Coordinates of C-alpha atoms and ligand atoms in Angstrom, one line a residue:
G1 CA 123.1 -63.3 -68.1
S2 CA 120.3 -61.2 -69.6
S3 CA 118.3 -59.1 -67.3
G4 CA 115.2 -59.8 -69.4
G5 CA 112.5 -57.2 -70.3
G6 CA 112.8 -53.5 -70.2
H7 CA 115.7 -53.2 -72.5
E8 CA 115.7 -50.0 -74.5
C9 CA 117.3 -49.5 -77.9
S10 CA 118.0 -46.0 -79.0
F11 CA 118.1 -45.1 -82.7
K12 CA 118.8 -41.9 -84.6
I13 CA 116.7 -41.4 -87.6
L14 CA 117.0 -38.6 -90.2
L15 CA 114.5 -37.0 -92.5
I16 CA 115.9 -36.0 -95.9
G17 CA 114.5 -34.4 -99.0
D18 CA 113.4 -31.2 -100.8
S19 CA 111.8 -28.4 -99.0
A20 CA 108.0 -28.6 -98.7
V21 CA 107.6 -32.4 -99.4
G22 CA 106.2 -32.9 -95.9
K23 CA 109.1 -33.9 -93.7
S24 CA 108.1 -31.8 -90.7
S25 CA 104.5 -32.8 -91.2
L26 CA 105.3 -36.5 -91.1
L27 CA 107.4 -35.9 -88.0
V28 CA 104.7 -33.9 -86.2
S29 CA 102.0 -36.4 -87.3
F30 CA 104.1 -39.3 -85.9
V31 CA 104.9 -37.7 -82.5
A32 CA 101.8 -35.6 -82.2
A33 CA 100.1 -37.7 -79.5
A34 CA 103.2 -37.5 -77.2
H35 CA 104.3 -33.9 -77.8
L36 CA 101.4 -31.6 -78.4
D37 CA 103.1 -28.6 -76.8
D38 CA 106.3 -29.1 -78.7
D39 CA 106.1 -26.9 -81.8
I40 CA 108.3 -27.2 -84.9
A41 CA 110.9 -24.5 -84.7
P42 CA 110.2 -21.9 -87.3
T43 CA 113.8 -20.9 -87.5
I44 CA 116.5 -22.3 -89.8
G45 CA 118.4 -25.1 -88.1
V46 CA 118.2 -28.6 -87.0
D47 CA 115.3 -29.8 -84.9
F48 CA 114.7 -33.2 -83.4
K49 CA 111.9 -35.0 -81.6
I50 CA 111.9 -38.1 -79.5
K51 CA 109.3 -40.9 -79.7
F52 CA 109.2 -43.9 -77.5
L53 CA 107.5 -47.0 -78.9
T54 CA 107.3 -50.7 -78.4
I55 CA 107.9 -53.0 -81.4
G56 CA 108.0 -56.7 -81.2
G57 CA 108.2 -56.6 -77.5
K58 CA 111.2 -54.3 -77.5
K59 CA 111.1 -50.8 -76.1
L60 CA 112.6 -48.3 -78.5
K61 CA 113.6 -44.7 -78.3
L62 CA 113.6 -42.9 -81.7
T63 CA 115.4 -39.6 -82.0
I64 CA 114.1 -38.2 -85.3
W65 CA 116.0 -35.3 -86.8
D66 CA 114.4 -32.8 -89.1
T67 CA 116.4 -30.4 -91.2
A68 CA 114.0 -27.5 -90.3
G69 CA 114.7 -25.7 -93.6
Q70 CA 118.4 -26.2 -93.9
E71 CA 117.8 -28.3 -97.0
R72 CA 116.9 -25.1 -98.9
F73 CA 120.5 -24.0 -98.7
R74 CA 122.0 -27.4 -99.1
T75 CA 124.0 -26.7 -96.0
I76 CA 123.3 -29.9 -94.1
T77 CA 126.4 -30.8 -92.2
S78 CA 128.1 -34.0 -91.3
S79 CA 127.0 -33.6 -87.7
Y80 CA 123.4 -34.1 -88.8
Y81 CA 124.3 -37.5 -90.3
R82 CA 126.6 -38.6 -87.5
G83 CA 125.5 -41.7 -85.7
A84 CA 122.4 -42.2 -87.8
Q85 CA 121.0 -45.7 -88.0
G86 CA 118.1 -44.8 -90.3
I87 CA 117.3 -42.3 -93.0
I88 CA 113.8 -41.5 -94.4
L89 CA 114.1 -40.0 -97.9
V90 CA 110.9 -38.1 -98.6
Y91 CA 109.5 -36.8 -101.9
D92 CA 106.1 -35.3 -102.8
V93 CA 104.2 -37.6 -105.3
T94 CA 102.7 -34.4 -106.9
K95 CA 106.1 -32.8 -107.4
R96 CA 108.3 -34.6 -109.8
E97 CA 111.4 -32.6 -109.1
S98 CA 111.3 -33.6 -105.5
F99 CA 111.6 -37.2 -106.7
T100 CA 114.3 -36.7 -109.3
N101 CA 116.3 -34.7 -106.7
L102 CA 116.6 -37.7 -104.5
A103 CA 118.7 -39.4 -107.2
D104 CA 120.4 -36.3 -108.4
V105 CA 121.1 -34.6 -105.1
W106 CA 120.2 -36.3 -101.9
T107 CA 121.6 -39.8 -102.4
K108 CA 125.0 -38.2 -103.3
E109 CA 124.7 -36.0 -100.3
I110 CA 124.0 -39.0 -98.0
E111 CA 127.0 -40.9 -99.5
S112 CA 129.4 -38.0 -99.0
H113 CA 128.3 -37.4 -95.4
S114 CA 127.1 -40.6 -93.9
S115 CA 129.8 -42.5 -92.0
N116 CA 127.5 -45.4 -91.2
K117 CA 127.5 -47.8 -94.2
D118 CA 124.9 -50.0 -92.6
C119 CA 122.4 -47.1 -92.4
I120 CA 118.9 -48.3 -93.3
K121 CA 117.0 -46.2 -95.8
M122 CA 113.3 -45.8 -96.3
L123 CA 111.9 -44.1 -99.4
V124 CA 108.6 -42.3 -98.8
G125 CA 106.3 -40.8 -101.4
N126 CA 104.2 -38.4 -99.4
K127 CA 100.9 -36.5 -100.2
I128 CA 99.0 -39.5 -101.7
D129 CA 95.8 -37.8 -100.5
K130 CA 96.3 -35.5 -103.6
E131 CA 95.9 -38.5 -106.0
D132 CA 94.5 -36.3 -108.8
E133 CA 97.7 -34.2 -108.8
R134 CA 100.1 -37.2 -108.8
T135 CA 103.1 -36.9 -111.1
V136 CA 105.2 -39.8 -109.8
T137 CA 103.7 -43.3 -110.0
R138 CA 103.9 -45.9 -107.3
E139 CA 105.8 -48.1 -109.7
E140 CA 108.5 -45.4 -110.3
G141 CA 108.9 -45.0 -106.6
L142 CA 109.2 -48.7 -106.0
A143 CA 111.7 -49.1 -108.9
F144 CA 113.9 -46.3 -107.4
A145 CA 113.7 -47.9 -104.0
E146 CA 114.8 -51.3 -105.3
E147 CA 117.6 -49.8 -107.3
S148 CA 119.0 -47.8 -104.4
G149 CA 118.4 -50.4 -101.7
C150 CA 115.6 -48.6 -99.8
L151 CA 112.4 -49.8 -98.2
F152 CA 109.4 -48.1 -99.7
L153 CA 106.1 -46.7 -98.7
E154 CA 103.7 -44.0 -99.8
S155 CA 102.1 -41.8 -97.2
S156 CA 99.9 -38.9 -96.4
A157 CA 100.8 -36.7 -93.4
K158 CA 97.4 -35.1 -93.8
T159 CA 95.3 -38.2 -93.5
R160 CA 98.1 -40.0 -91.4
D161 CA 98.0 -42.8 -93.9
N162 CA 101.1 -45.0 -93.4
V163 CA 102.8 -42.4 -91.2
E164 CA 103.4 -44.7 -88.3
K165 CA 104.3 -47.5 -90.6
C166 CA 107.2 -45.5 -92.2
F167 CA 108.9 -45.1 -88.8
E168 CA 108.0 -48.5 -87.5
E169 CA 109.1 -50.5 -90.5
L170 CA 112.4 -48.6 -90.6
A171 CA 112.9 -49.3 -86.9
L172 CA 112.1 -53.0 -87.4
K173 CA 114.7 -53.2 -90.1
I174 CA 117.3 -51.4 -88.0
M175 CA 116.7 -53.9 -85.2
D176 CA 117.7 -56.7 -87.8
V177 CA 121.1 -55.2 -88.1
P178 CA 123.6 -57.3 -86.2
Ligands
GDP201 P1 109.0 -29.8 -95.2 O1 109.6 -28.5 -95.7 O2 109.5 -31.0 -96.0 O3 109.2 -30.1 -93.8 O4 107.4 -29.8 -95.5 P2 106.3 -29.4 -94.5 O5 106.0 -30.5 -93.5 O6 106.5 -28.0 -93.9 O7 105.0 -29.4 -95.5 C1 105.0 -28.4 -96.6 C2 103.5 -28.2 -96.9 O8 102.9 -29.4 -97.4 C3 102.7 -27.7 -95.8 O9 101.7 -26.8 -96.2 C4 102.0 -29.0 -95.3 O10 100.7 -28.7 -94.7 C5 101.8 -29.7 -96.6 N1 101.7 -31.2 -96.5 C6 102.6 -32.0 -95.9 N2 102.3 -33.3 -96.0 C7 101.2 -33.3 -96.7 C8 100.3 -34.4 -97.1 O11 100.5 -35.6 -96.9 N3 99.2 -34.0 -97.9 C9 98.9 -32.8 -98.2 N4 97.8 -32.5 -98.9 N5 99.7 -31.7 -97.8 C10 100.8 -32.0 -97.0

């Protein structure tokens, strides 16, 4: 029978999107409290951080992978995608190209590399604190999310608006997967 509480689920989550949209900032902002001494690697390569949290009475371990600059060279390899249960697709609401690149580049990249067809995707429009510079509307973001089967949120890594929610809602949805 079941041993009851204390069960831990472990999920691999990826951050994907153009350079400078705020992927590392979202990750740092999310894990900051737990890993203040753990700086983002300035070098090119893959970096990941671990965050433990409890959602709906379940203890979760999230291993969140950041491209750490690899996306600039479009050299993200299959090993980055391997075993991922969740992908956070990030664009900058003030940089339209970062939004159109999700459709033109990143969703194709994910399809060609991702081996897990049940992977849950979350679309995140970041930098909403720069409302006066916005070039992608919330409605456009929502429409693309619906079209491509993603959850959707807008965030600011600067003000921490919706940062936790991005990761938590994704984790909740992953837990739904049988
Ligand atoms: P990455 O290349 O996608 O990992 O992007 P970074 O996390 O390195 O962020 C690129 C730049 O955007 C940095 O100067 C960040 O400080 C800034 N930035 C990231 N998120 C936000 C945000 O939500 N609001 C504002 N105003 N700046 C942000």
